[in-house]
PDB file of C-alpha atoms in Angstrom:
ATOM      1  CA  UNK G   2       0.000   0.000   0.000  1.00  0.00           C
ATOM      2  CA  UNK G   3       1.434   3.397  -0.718  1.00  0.00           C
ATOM      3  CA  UNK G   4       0.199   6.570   0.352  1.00  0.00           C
ATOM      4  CA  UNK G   5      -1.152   9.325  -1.188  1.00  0.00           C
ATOM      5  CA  UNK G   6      -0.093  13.293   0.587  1.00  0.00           C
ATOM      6  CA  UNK G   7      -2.510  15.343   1.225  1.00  0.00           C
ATOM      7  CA  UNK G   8      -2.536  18.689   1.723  1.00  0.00           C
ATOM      8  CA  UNK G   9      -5.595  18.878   3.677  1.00  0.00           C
ATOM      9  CA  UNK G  10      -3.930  16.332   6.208  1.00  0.00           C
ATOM     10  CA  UNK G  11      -3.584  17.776   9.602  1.00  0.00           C
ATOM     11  CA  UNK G  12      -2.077  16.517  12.421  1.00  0.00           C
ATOM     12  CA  UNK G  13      -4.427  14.632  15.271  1.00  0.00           C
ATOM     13  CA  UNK G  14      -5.988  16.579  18.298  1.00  0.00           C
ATOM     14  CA  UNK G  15      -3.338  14.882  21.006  1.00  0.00           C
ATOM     15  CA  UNK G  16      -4.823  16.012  24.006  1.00  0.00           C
ATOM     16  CA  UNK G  17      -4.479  12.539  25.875  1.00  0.00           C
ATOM     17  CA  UNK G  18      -3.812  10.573  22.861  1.00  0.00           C
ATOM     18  CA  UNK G  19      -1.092   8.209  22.695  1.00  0.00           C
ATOM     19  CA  UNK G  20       1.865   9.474  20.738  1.00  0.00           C
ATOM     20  CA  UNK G  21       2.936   7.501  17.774  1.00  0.00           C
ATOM     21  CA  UNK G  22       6.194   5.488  18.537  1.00  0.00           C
ATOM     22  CA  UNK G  23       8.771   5.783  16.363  1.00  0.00           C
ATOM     23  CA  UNK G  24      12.034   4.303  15.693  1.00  0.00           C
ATOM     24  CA  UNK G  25      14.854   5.564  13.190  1.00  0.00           C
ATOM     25  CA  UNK G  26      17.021   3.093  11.557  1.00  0.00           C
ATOM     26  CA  UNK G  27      19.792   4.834   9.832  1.00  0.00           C
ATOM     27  CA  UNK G  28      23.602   4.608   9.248  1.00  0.00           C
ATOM     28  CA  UNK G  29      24.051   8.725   8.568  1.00  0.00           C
ATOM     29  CA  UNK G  30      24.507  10.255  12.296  1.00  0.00           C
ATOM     30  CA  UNK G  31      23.296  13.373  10.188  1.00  0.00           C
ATOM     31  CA  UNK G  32      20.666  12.335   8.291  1.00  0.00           C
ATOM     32  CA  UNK G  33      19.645  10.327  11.903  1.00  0.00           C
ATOM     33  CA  UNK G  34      19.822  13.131  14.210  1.00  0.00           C
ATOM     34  CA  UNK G  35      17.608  15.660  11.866  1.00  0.00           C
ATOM     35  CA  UNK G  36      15.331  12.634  11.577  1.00  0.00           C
ATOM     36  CA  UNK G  37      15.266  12.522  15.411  1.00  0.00           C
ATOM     37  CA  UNK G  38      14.835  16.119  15.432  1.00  0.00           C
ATOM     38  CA  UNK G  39      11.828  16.899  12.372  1.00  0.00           C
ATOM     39  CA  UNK G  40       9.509  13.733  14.700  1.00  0.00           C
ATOM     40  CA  UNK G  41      10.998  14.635  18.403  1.00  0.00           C
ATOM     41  CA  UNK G  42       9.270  18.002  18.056  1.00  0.00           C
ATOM     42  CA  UNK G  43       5.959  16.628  17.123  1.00  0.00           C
ATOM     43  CA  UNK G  44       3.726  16.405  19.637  1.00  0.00           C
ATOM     44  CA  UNK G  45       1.982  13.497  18.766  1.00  0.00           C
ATOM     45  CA  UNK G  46       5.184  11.611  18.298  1.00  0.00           C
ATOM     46  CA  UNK G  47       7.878  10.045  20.105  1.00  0.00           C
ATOM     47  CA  UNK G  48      11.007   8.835  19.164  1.00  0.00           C
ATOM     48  CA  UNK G  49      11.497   5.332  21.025  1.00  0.00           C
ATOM     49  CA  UNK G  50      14.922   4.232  19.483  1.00  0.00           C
ATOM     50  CA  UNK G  51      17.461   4.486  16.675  1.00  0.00           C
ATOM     51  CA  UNK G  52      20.098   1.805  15.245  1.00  0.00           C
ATOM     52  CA  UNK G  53      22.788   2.412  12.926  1.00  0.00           C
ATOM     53  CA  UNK G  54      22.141  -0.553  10.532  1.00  0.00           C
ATOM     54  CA  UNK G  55      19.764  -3.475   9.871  1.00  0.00           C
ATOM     55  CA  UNK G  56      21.119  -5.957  12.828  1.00  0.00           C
ATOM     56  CA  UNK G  57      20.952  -2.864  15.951  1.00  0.00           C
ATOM     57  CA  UNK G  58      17.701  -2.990  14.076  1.00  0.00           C
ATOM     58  CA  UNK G  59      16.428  -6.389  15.126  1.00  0.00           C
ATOM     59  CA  UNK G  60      17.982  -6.246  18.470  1.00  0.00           C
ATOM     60  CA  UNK G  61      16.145  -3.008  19.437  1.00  0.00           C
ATOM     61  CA  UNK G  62      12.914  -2.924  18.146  1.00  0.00           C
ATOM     62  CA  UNK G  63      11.768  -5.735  20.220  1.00  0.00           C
ATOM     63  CA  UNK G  64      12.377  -3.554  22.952  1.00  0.00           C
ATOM     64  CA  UNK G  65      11.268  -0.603  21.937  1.00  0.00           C
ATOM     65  CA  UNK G  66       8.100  -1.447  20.575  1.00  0.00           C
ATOM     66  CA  UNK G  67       7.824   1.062  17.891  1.00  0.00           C
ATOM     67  CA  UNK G  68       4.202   1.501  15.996  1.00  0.00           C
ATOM     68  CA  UNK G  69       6.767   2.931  12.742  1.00  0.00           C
ATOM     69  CA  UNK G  70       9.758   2.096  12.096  1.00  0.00           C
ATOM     70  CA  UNK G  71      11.528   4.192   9.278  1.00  0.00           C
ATOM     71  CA  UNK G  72      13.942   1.754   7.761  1.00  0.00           C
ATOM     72  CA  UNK G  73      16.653   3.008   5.847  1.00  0.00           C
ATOM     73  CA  UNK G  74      17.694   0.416   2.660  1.00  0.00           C
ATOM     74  CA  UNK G  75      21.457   1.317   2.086  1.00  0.00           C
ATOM     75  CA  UNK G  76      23.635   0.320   5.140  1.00  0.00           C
ATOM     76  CA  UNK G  77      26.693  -1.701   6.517  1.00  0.00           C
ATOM     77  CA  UNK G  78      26.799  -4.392   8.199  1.00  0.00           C
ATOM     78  CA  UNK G  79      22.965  -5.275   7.170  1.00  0.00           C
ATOM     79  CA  UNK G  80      21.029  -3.639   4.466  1.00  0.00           C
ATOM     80  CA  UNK G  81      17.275  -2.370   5.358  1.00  0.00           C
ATOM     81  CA  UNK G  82      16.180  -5.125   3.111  1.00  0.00           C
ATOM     82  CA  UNK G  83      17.935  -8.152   4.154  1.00  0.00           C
ATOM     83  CA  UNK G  84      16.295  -7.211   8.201  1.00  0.00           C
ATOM     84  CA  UNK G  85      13.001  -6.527   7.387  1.00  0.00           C
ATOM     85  CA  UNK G  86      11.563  -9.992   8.111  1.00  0.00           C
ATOM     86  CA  UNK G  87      13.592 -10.314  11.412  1.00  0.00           C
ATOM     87  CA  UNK G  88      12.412  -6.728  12.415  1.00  0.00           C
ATOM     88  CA  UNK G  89       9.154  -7.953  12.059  1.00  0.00           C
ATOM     89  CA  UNK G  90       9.308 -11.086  13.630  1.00  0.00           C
ATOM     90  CA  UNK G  91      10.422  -9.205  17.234  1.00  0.00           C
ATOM     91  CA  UNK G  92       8.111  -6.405  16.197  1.00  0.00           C
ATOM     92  CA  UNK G  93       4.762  -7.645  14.381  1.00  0.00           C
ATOM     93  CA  UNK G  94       2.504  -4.743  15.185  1.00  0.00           C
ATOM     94  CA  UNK G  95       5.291  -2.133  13.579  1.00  0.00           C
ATOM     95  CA  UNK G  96       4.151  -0.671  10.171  1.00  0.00           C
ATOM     96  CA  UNK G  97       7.643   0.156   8.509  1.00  0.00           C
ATOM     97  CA  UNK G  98       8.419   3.000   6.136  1.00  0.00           C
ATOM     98  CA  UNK G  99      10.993   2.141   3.625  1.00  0.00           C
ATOM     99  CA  UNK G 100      13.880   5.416   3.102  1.00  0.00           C
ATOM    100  CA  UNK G 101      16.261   5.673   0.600  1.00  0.00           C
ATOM    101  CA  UNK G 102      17.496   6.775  -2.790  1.00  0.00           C
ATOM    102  CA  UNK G 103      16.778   3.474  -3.971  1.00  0.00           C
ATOM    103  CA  UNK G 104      13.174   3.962  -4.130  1.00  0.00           C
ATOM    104  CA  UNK G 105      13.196   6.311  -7.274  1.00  0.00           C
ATOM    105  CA  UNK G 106      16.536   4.464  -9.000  1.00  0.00           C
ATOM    106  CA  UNK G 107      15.656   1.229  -8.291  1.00  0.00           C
ATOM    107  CA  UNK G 108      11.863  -0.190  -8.404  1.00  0.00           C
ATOM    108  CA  UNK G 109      12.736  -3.495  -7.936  1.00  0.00           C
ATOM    109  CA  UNK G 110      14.398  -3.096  -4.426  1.00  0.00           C
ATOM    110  CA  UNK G 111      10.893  -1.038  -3.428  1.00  0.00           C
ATOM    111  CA  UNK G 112       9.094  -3.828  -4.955  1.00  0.00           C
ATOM    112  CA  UNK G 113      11.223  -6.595  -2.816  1.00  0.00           C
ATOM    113  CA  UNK G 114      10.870  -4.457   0.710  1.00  0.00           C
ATOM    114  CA  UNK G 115       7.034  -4.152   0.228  1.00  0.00           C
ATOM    115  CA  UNK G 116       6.641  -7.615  -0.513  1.00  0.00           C
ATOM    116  CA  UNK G 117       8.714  -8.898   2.445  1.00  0.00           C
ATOM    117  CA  UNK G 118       6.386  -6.640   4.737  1.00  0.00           C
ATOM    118  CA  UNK G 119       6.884  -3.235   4.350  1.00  0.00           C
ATOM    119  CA  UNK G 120       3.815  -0.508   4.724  1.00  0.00           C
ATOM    120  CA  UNK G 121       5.092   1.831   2.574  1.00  0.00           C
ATOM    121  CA  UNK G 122       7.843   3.838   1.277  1.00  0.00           C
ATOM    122  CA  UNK G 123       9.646   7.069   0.958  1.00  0.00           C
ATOM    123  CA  UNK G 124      11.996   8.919  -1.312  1.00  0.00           C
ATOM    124  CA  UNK G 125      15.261  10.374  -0.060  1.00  0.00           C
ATOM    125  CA  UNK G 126      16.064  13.965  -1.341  1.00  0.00           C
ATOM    126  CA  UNK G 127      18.915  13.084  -3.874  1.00  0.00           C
ATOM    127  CA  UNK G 128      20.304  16.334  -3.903  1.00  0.00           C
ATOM    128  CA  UNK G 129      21.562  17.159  -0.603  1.00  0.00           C
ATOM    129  CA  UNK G 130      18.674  18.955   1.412  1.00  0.00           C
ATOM    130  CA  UNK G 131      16.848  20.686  -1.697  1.00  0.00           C
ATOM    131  CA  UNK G 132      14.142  18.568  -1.459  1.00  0.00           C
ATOM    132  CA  UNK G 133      14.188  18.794   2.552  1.00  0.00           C
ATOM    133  CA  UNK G 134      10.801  20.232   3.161  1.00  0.00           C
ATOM    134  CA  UNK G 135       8.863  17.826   0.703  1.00  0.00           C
ATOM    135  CA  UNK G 136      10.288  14.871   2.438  1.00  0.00           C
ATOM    136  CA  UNK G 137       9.199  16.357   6.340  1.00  0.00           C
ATOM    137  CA  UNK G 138       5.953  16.959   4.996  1.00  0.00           C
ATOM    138  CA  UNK G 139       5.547  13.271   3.752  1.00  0.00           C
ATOM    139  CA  UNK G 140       7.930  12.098   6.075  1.00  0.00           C
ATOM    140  CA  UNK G 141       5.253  13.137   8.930  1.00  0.00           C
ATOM    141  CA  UNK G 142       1.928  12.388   7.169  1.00  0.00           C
ATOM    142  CA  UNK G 143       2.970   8.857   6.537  1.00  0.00           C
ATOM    143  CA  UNK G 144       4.098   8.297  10.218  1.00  0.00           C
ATOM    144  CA  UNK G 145       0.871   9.510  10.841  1.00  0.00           C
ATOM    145  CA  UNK G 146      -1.431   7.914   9.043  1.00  0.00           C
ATOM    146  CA  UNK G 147       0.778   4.172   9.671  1.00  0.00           C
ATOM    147  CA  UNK G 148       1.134   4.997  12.761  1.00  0.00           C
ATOM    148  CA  UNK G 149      -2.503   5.440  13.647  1.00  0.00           C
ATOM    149  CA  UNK G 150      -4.410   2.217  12.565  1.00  0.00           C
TER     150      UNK G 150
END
C-alpha cells in the first residue's frame, strides 16, 4: 500500500492521545539526528529508538516497541532489506516506512521491501537537502497515518 499526501492532512488533536512510537534506523549520524529532530518536536510523536544498521535494528525494536519504524535500505553491516523480516518477527505490530534513494533508482528493491512486509515507502532527497521540506511533509503524514491504525 502506498500513500497518497494530502494537503488537507492535519495533524491529530493529542490532548491525551497516545503518541505515535517511532524508531529511526539509519547509518548517517546526520541524516539520523535531523530525523530525530523533524519527529521529536511533534507532539503526537515520540522517538522510542534508533540503530545504525539493519542488525541494531532487530535487536532493538523488540524492545522498543515502535508503531513505525523508518527503515533506511542502504547500510553496513545489514542492508534495510535483508532485516526486514527479522524486524518484524520481534516487532509484528510495527508498520515500517521504507527510506532511501533506492526507491526512485531502483523499483525493484521497493518492490522486494514491500513484498517482504513493508507498509510503505519514501523517497530520499537526492540532492543534498533541496528537497528537505517535501520529504518532512511526507515524512510526517505517513508516520501519521501508519502509525494510527
Amino acid at each position: 500500500m502506498t500513500l497518497t499526501t494530502s494537503p488537507a492532512y492535519s495533524a491529530p488533536n493529542t490532548g491525551s492521545a497516545r503518541k505515535i512510537r517511532v524508531m529511526i534506523v539509519e547509518d548517517s549520524a546526520v541524516i539520523r539526528g535531523l530525523l530525530t529532530r523533524w519527529l521529536s518536536a511533534e507532539a503526537d510523536i515520540d522517538v522510542v529508538g534508533t540503530a545504525n544498521n539493519g542488525r541494531e535494528a532487530i535487536e532493538r525494536a523488540g524492545e522498543c516497541t515502535p508503531d513505525v519504524i523508518l527503515l533506511d535500505i542502504e547500510m553496513p553491516i545489514m542492508n534495510g532489506v535483508d532485516a526486514l523480516p527479522a524486524i518484524l518477527k520481534v516487532a509484528p505490530k510495527a508498520r515500517v516506512i521504507m527510506a532511501s534513494t533506492l526507491t526512485q533508482r531502483g523499483g525493484e528493491v521497493t518492490i522486494k521491501a514491500l513484498a517482504a512486509g513493508a507498509s510503505d515507502y519514501l523517497a530520499k532527497p537526492e540532492a543534498q537537502m533541496a528537497g528537505a521540506p517535501d520529504y518532512k511533509r511526507d515524512l510526517l503524514l505517513k508516520v501519521r497515518v501508519l502509525g494510527s491504525r
